[in-house]
mmCIF file of C-alpha atoms and ligand atoms in Angstrom:
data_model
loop_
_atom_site.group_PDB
_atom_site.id
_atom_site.type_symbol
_atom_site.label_atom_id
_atom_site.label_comp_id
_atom_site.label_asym_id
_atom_site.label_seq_id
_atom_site.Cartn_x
_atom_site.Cartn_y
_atom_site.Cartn_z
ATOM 1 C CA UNK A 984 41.589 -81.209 -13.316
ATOM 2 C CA UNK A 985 42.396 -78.188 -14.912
ATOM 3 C CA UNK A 986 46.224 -77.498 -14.877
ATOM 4 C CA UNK A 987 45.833 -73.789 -16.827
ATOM 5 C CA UNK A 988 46.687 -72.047 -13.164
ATOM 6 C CA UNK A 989 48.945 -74.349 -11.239
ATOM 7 C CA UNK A 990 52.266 -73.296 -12.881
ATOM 8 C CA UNK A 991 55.094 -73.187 -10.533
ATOM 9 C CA UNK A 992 57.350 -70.038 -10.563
ATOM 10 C CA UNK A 993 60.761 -70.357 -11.741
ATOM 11 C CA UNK A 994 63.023 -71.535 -9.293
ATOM 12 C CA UNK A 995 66.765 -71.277 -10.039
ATOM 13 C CA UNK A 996 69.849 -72.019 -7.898
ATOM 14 C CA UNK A 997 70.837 -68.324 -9.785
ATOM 15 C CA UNK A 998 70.701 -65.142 -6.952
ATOM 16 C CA UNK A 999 70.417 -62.325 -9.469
ATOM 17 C CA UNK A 1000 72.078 -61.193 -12.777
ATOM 18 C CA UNK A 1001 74.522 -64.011 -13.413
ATOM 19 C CA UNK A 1002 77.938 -63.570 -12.351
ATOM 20 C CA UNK A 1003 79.333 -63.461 -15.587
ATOM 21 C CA UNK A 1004 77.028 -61.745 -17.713
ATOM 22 C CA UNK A 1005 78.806 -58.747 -18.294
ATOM 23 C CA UNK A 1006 82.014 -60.698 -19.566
ATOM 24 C CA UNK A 1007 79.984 -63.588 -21.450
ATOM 25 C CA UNK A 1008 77.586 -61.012 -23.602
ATOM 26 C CA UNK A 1009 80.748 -58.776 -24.357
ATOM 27 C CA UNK A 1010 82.636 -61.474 -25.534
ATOM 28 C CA UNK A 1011 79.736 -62.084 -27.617
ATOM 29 C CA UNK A 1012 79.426 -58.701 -29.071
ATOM 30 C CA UNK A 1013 82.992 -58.715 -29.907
ATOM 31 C CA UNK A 1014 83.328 -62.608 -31.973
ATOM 32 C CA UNK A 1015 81.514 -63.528 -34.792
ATOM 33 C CA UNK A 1016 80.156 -66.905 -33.997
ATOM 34 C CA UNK A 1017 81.195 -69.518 -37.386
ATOM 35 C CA UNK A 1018 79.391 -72.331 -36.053
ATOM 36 C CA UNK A 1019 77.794 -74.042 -39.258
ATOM 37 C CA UNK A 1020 74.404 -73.565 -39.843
ATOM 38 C CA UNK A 1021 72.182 -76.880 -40.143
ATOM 39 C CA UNK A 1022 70.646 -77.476 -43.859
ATOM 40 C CA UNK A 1023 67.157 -77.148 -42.538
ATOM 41 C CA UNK A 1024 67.766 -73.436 -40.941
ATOM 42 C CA UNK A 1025 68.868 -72.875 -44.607
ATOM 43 C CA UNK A 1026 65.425 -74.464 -45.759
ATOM 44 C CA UNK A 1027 63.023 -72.203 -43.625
ATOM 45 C CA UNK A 1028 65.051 -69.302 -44.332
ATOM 46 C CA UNK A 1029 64.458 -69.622 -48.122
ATOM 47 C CA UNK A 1030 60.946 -70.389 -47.369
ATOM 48 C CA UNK A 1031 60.697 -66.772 -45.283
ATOM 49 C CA UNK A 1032 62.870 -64.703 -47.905
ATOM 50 C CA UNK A 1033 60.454 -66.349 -50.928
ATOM 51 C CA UNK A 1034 57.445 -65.462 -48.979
ATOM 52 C CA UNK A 1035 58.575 -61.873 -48.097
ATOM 53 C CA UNK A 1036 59.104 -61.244 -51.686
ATOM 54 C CA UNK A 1037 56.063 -62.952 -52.346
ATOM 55 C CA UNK A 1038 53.427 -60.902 -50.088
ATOM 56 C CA UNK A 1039 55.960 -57.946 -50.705
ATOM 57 C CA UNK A 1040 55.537 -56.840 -46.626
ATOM 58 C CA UNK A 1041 57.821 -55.729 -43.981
ATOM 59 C CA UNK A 1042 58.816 -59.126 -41.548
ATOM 60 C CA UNK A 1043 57.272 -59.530 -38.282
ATOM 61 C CA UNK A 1044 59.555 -62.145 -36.572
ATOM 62 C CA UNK A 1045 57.657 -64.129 -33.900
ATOM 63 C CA UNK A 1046 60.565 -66.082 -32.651
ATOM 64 C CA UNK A 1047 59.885 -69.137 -30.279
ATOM 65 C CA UNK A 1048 56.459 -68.810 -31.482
ATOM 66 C CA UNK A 1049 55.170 -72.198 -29.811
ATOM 67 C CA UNK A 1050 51.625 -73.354 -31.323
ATOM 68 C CA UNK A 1051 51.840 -69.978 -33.083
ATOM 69 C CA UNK A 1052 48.960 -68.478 -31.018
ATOM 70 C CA UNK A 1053 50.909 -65.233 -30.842
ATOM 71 C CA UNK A 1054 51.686 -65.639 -34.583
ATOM 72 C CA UNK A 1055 47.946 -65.770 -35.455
ATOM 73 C CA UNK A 1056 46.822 -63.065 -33.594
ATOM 74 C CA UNK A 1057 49.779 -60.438 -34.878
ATOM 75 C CA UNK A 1058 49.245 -61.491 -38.120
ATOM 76 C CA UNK A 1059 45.394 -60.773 -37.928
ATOM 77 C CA UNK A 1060 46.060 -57.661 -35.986
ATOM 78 C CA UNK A 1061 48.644 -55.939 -38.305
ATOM 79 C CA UNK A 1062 48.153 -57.052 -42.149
ATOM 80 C CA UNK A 1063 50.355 -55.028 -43.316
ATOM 81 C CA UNK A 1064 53.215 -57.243 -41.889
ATOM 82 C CA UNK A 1065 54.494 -60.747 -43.054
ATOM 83 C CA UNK A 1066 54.476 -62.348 -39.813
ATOM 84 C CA UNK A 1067 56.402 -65.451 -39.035
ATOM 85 C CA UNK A 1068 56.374 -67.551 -36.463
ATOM 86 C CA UNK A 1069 59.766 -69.402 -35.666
ATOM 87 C CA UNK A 1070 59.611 -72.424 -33.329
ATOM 88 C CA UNK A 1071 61.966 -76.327 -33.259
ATOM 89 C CA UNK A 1072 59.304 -78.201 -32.439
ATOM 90 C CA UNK A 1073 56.779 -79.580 -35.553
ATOM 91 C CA UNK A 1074 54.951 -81.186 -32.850
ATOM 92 C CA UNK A 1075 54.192 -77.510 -31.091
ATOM 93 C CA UNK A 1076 53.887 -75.768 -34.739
ATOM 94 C CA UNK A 1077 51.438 -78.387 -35.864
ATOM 95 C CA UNK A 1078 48.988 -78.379 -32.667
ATOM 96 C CA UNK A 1079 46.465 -75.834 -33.964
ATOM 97 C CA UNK A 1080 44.987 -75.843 -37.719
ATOM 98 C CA UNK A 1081 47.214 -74.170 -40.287
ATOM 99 C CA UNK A 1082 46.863 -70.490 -40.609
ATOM 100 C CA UNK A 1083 44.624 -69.433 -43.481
ATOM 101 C CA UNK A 1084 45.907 -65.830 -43.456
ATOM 102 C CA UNK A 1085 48.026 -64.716 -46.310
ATOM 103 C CA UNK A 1086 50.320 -62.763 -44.371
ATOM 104 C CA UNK A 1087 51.074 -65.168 -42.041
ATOM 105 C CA UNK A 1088 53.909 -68.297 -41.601
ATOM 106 C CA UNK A 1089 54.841 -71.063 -39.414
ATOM 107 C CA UNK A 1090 58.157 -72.412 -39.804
ATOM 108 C CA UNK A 1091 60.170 -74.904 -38.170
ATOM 109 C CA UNK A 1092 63.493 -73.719 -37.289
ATOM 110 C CA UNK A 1093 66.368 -72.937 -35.039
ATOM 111 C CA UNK A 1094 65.945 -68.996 -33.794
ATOM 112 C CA UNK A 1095 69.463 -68.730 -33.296
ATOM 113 C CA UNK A 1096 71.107 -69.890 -36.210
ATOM 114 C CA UNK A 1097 67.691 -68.150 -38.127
ATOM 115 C CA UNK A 1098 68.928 -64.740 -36.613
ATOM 116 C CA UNK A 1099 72.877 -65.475 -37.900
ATOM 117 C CA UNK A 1100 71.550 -66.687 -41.502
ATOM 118 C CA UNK A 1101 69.374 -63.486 -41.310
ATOM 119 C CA UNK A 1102 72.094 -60.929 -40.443
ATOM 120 C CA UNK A 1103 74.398 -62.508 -42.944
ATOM 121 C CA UNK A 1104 72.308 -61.745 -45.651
ATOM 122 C CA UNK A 1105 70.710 -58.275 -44.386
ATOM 123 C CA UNK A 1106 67.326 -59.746 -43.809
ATOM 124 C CA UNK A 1107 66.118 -57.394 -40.775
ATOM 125 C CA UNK A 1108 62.660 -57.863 -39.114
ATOM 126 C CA UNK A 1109 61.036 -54.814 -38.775
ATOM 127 C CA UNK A 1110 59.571 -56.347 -35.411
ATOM 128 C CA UNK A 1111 60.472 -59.208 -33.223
ATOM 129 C CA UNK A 1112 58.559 -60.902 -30.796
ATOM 130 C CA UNK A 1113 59.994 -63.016 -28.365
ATOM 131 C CA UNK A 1114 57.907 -64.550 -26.201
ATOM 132 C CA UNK A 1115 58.578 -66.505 -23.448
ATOM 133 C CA UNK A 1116 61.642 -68.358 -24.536
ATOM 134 C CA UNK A 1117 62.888 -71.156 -22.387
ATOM 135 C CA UNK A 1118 64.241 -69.698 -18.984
ATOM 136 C CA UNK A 1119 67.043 -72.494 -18.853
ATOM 137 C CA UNK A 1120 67.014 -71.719 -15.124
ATOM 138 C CA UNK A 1121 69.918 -72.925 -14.246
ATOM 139 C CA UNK A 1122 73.279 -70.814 -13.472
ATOM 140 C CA UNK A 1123 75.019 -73.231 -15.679
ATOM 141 C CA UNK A 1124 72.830 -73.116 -18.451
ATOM 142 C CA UNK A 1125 73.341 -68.981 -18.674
ATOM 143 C CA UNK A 1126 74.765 -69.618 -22.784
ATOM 144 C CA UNK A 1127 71.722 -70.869 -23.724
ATOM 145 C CA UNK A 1128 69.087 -67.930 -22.453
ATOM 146 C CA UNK A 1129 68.976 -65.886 -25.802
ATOM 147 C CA UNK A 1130 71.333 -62.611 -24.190
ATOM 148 C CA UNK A 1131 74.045 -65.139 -23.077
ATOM 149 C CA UNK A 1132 74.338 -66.915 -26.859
ATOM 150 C CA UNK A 1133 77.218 -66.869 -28.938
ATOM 151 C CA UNK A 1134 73.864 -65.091 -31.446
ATOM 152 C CA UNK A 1135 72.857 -62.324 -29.048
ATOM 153 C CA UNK A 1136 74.716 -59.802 -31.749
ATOM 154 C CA UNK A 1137 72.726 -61.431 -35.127
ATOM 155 C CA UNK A 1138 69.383 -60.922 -32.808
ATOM 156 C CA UNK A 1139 70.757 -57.123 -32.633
ATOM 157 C CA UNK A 1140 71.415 -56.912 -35.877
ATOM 158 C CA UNK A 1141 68.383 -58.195 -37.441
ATOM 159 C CA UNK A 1142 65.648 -56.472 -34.637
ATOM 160 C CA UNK A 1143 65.677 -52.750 -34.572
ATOM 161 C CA UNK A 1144 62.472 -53.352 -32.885
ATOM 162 C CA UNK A 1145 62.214 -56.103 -30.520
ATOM 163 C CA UNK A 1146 60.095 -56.950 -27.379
ATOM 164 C CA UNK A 1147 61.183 -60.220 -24.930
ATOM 165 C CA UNK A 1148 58.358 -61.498 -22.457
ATOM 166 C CA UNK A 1149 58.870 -63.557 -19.113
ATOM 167 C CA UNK A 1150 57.731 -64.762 -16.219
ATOM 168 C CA UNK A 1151 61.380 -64.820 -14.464
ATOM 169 C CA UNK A 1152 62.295 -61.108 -13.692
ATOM 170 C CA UNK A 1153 65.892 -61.936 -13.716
ATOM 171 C CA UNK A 1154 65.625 -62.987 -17.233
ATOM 172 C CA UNK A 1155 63.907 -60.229 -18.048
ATOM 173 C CA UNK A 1156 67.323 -58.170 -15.858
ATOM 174 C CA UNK A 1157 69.636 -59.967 -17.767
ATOM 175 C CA UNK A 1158 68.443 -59.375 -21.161
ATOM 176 C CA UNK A 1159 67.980 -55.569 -20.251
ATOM 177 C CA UNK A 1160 71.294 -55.523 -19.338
ATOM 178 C CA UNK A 1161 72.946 -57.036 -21.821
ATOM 179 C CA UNK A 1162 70.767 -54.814 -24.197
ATOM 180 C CA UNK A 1163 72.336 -51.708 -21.860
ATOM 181 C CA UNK A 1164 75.791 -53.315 -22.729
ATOM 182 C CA UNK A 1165 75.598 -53.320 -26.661
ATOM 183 C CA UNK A 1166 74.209 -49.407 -26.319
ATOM 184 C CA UNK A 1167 70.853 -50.247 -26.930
ATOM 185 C CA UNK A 1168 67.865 -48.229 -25.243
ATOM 186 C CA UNK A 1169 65.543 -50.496 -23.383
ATOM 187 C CA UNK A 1170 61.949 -50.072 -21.381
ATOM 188 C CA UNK A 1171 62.040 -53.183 -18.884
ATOM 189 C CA UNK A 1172 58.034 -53.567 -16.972
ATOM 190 C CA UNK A 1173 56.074 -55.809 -15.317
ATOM 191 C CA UNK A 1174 52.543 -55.881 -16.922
ATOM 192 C CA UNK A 1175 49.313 -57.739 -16.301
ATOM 193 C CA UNK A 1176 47.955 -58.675 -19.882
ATOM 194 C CA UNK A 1177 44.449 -57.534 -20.574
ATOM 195 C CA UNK A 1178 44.150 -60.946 -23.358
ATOM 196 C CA UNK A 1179 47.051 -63.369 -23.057
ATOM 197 C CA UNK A 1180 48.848 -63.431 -26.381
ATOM 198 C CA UNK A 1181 50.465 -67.130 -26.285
ATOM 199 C CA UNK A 1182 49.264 -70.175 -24.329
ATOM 200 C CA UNK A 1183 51.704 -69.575 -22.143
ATOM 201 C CA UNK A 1184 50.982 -66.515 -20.962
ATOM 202 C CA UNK A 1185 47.868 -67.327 -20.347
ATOM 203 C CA UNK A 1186 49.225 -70.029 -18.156
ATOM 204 C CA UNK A 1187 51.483 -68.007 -16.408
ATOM 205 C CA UNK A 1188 48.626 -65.519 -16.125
ATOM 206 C CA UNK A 1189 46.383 -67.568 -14.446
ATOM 207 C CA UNK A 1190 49.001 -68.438 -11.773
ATOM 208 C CA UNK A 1191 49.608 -65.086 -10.672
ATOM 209 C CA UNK A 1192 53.190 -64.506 -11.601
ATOM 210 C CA UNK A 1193 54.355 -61.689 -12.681
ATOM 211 C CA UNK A 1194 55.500 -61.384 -16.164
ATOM 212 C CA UNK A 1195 57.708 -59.009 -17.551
ATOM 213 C CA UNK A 1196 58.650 -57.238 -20.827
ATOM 214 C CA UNK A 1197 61.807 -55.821 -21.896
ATOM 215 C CA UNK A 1198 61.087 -53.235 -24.660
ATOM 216 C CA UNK A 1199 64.153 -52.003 -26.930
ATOM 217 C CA UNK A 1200 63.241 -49.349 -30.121
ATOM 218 C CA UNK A 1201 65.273 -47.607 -32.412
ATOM 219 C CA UNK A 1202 63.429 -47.023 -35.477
ATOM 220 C CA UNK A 1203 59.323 -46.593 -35.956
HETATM 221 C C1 LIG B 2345 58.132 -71.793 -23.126
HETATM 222 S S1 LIG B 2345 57.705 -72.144 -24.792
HETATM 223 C C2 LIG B 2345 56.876 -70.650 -25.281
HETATM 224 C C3 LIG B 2345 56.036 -70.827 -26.508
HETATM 225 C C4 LIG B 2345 55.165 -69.613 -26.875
HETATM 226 N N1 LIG B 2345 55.978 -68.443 -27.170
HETATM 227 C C5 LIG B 2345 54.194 -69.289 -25.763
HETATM 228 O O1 LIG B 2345 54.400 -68.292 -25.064
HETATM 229 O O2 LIG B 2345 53.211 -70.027 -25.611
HETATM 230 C C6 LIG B 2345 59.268 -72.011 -25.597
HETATM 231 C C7 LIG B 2345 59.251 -72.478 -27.037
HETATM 232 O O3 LIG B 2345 60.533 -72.262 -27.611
HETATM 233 C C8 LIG B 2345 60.824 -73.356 -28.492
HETATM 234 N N2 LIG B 2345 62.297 -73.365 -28.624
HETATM 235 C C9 LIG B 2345 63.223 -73.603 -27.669
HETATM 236 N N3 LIG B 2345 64.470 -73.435 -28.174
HETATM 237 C C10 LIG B 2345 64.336 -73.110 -29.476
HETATM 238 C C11 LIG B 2345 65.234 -72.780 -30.524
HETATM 239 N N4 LIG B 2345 66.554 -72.770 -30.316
HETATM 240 N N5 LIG B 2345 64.736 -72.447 -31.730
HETATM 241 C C12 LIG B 2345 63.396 -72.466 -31.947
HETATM 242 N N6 LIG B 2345 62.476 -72.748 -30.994
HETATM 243 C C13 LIG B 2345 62.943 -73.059 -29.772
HETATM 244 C C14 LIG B 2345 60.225 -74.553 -27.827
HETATM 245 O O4 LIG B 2345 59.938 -75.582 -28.762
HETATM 246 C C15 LIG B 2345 58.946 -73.954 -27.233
HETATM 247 O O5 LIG B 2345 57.850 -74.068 -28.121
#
């Protein structure tokens, strides 16, 4: 039995934007967050600055990349990027055969400390993918969806280009309005893609929900 369409929506015990949004992401764009960073986030970002210098192209930042399906594809689609995918999970990174594209990376790593490492040091991504990052659906677990993180002002910092995907609009609410909050313009749709771009979304795709995209640009 096939299980590529039988993906449940996200249920969530949350009615809305979360309560405390509004306080929790301005805290966040007001504190700079000390926690250490773990040796291996060090690691892969080494790996990603030698590599930039290396191909010598702009970085493409495919954060919570997965299997790196997404990676792949950008990465064939736009060779004149560097395009790295970021995900924690070796398992998930090492599911499909390595890429054989120069201009392309898989690394194992933490996104958010990543993004903190990467503002520290002025390391910007031209672009930034996000796609479907883990909903934590919970009300509780609010500090842990990417807008509510102690990181959400590195992940300005370093993405003066950056596009989020979901399939749980008020994810997709939140993150525009925290993006509203820190005076950044944003384009928030619902889409139907033509050729899903990660496994997931092809998953989510062939469910029928509807998936969202939160657009912010402020440099070509
Ligand atoms: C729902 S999956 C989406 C994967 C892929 N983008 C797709 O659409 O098929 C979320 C991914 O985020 C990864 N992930 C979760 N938290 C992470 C973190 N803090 N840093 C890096 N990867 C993380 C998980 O291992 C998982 O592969």
């Amino acid at each position: 039995m096939t299980k590529i369409g039988n993906s449940k929506p996200v249920s969530s015990n949350q009615q809305g934007v979360h309560e405390h949004l509004d306080v929790l992401v301005t805290k966040h764009l007001n504190t700079i967050d000390r926690t250490p960073i773990p040796d291996f986030v060090k690691d892969s970002f080494e790996l990603i600055a030698k590599t930039l210098r290396q191909t010598g192209l702009p970085l493409w930042l495919d954060s919570f990349c997965g299997t790196g399906i997404s990676t792949r594809r950008l990465a064939e689609q736009h060779p004149d990027f560097c395009v790295v995918g970021v995900d924690q999970s070796q398992q998930r990174l090492g599911a499909e055969p390595p890429p054989e594209l120069n201009n392309c990376l898989l690394v194992r790593s933490d996104c958010e400390a990543l993004w903190r490492l990467m503002a520290t040091h002025k390391v910007c991504a031209k672009q930034h993918t996000l796609f479907y990052p883990n909903p934590w659906p919970k009300a509780s677990q609010v500090k842990r969806r990417v807008h509510g993180h102690a990181s959400f002002q590195a992940l300005l910092d370093i993405s003066p280009n950056l596009e989020l995907r979901t399939n749980w609009e008020t994810y997709a609410r939140e993150f525009a309005q925290a993006l509203t909050l820190a005076r950044r313009p944003i384009e928030l749709t619902s889409f139907t893609p033509q050729e899903p771009i990660t496994r997931f979304e092809a998953k989510y795709a062939a469910s029928q929900h509807t998936l969202w995209k939160v657009r912010s640009t402020t440099s070509s």
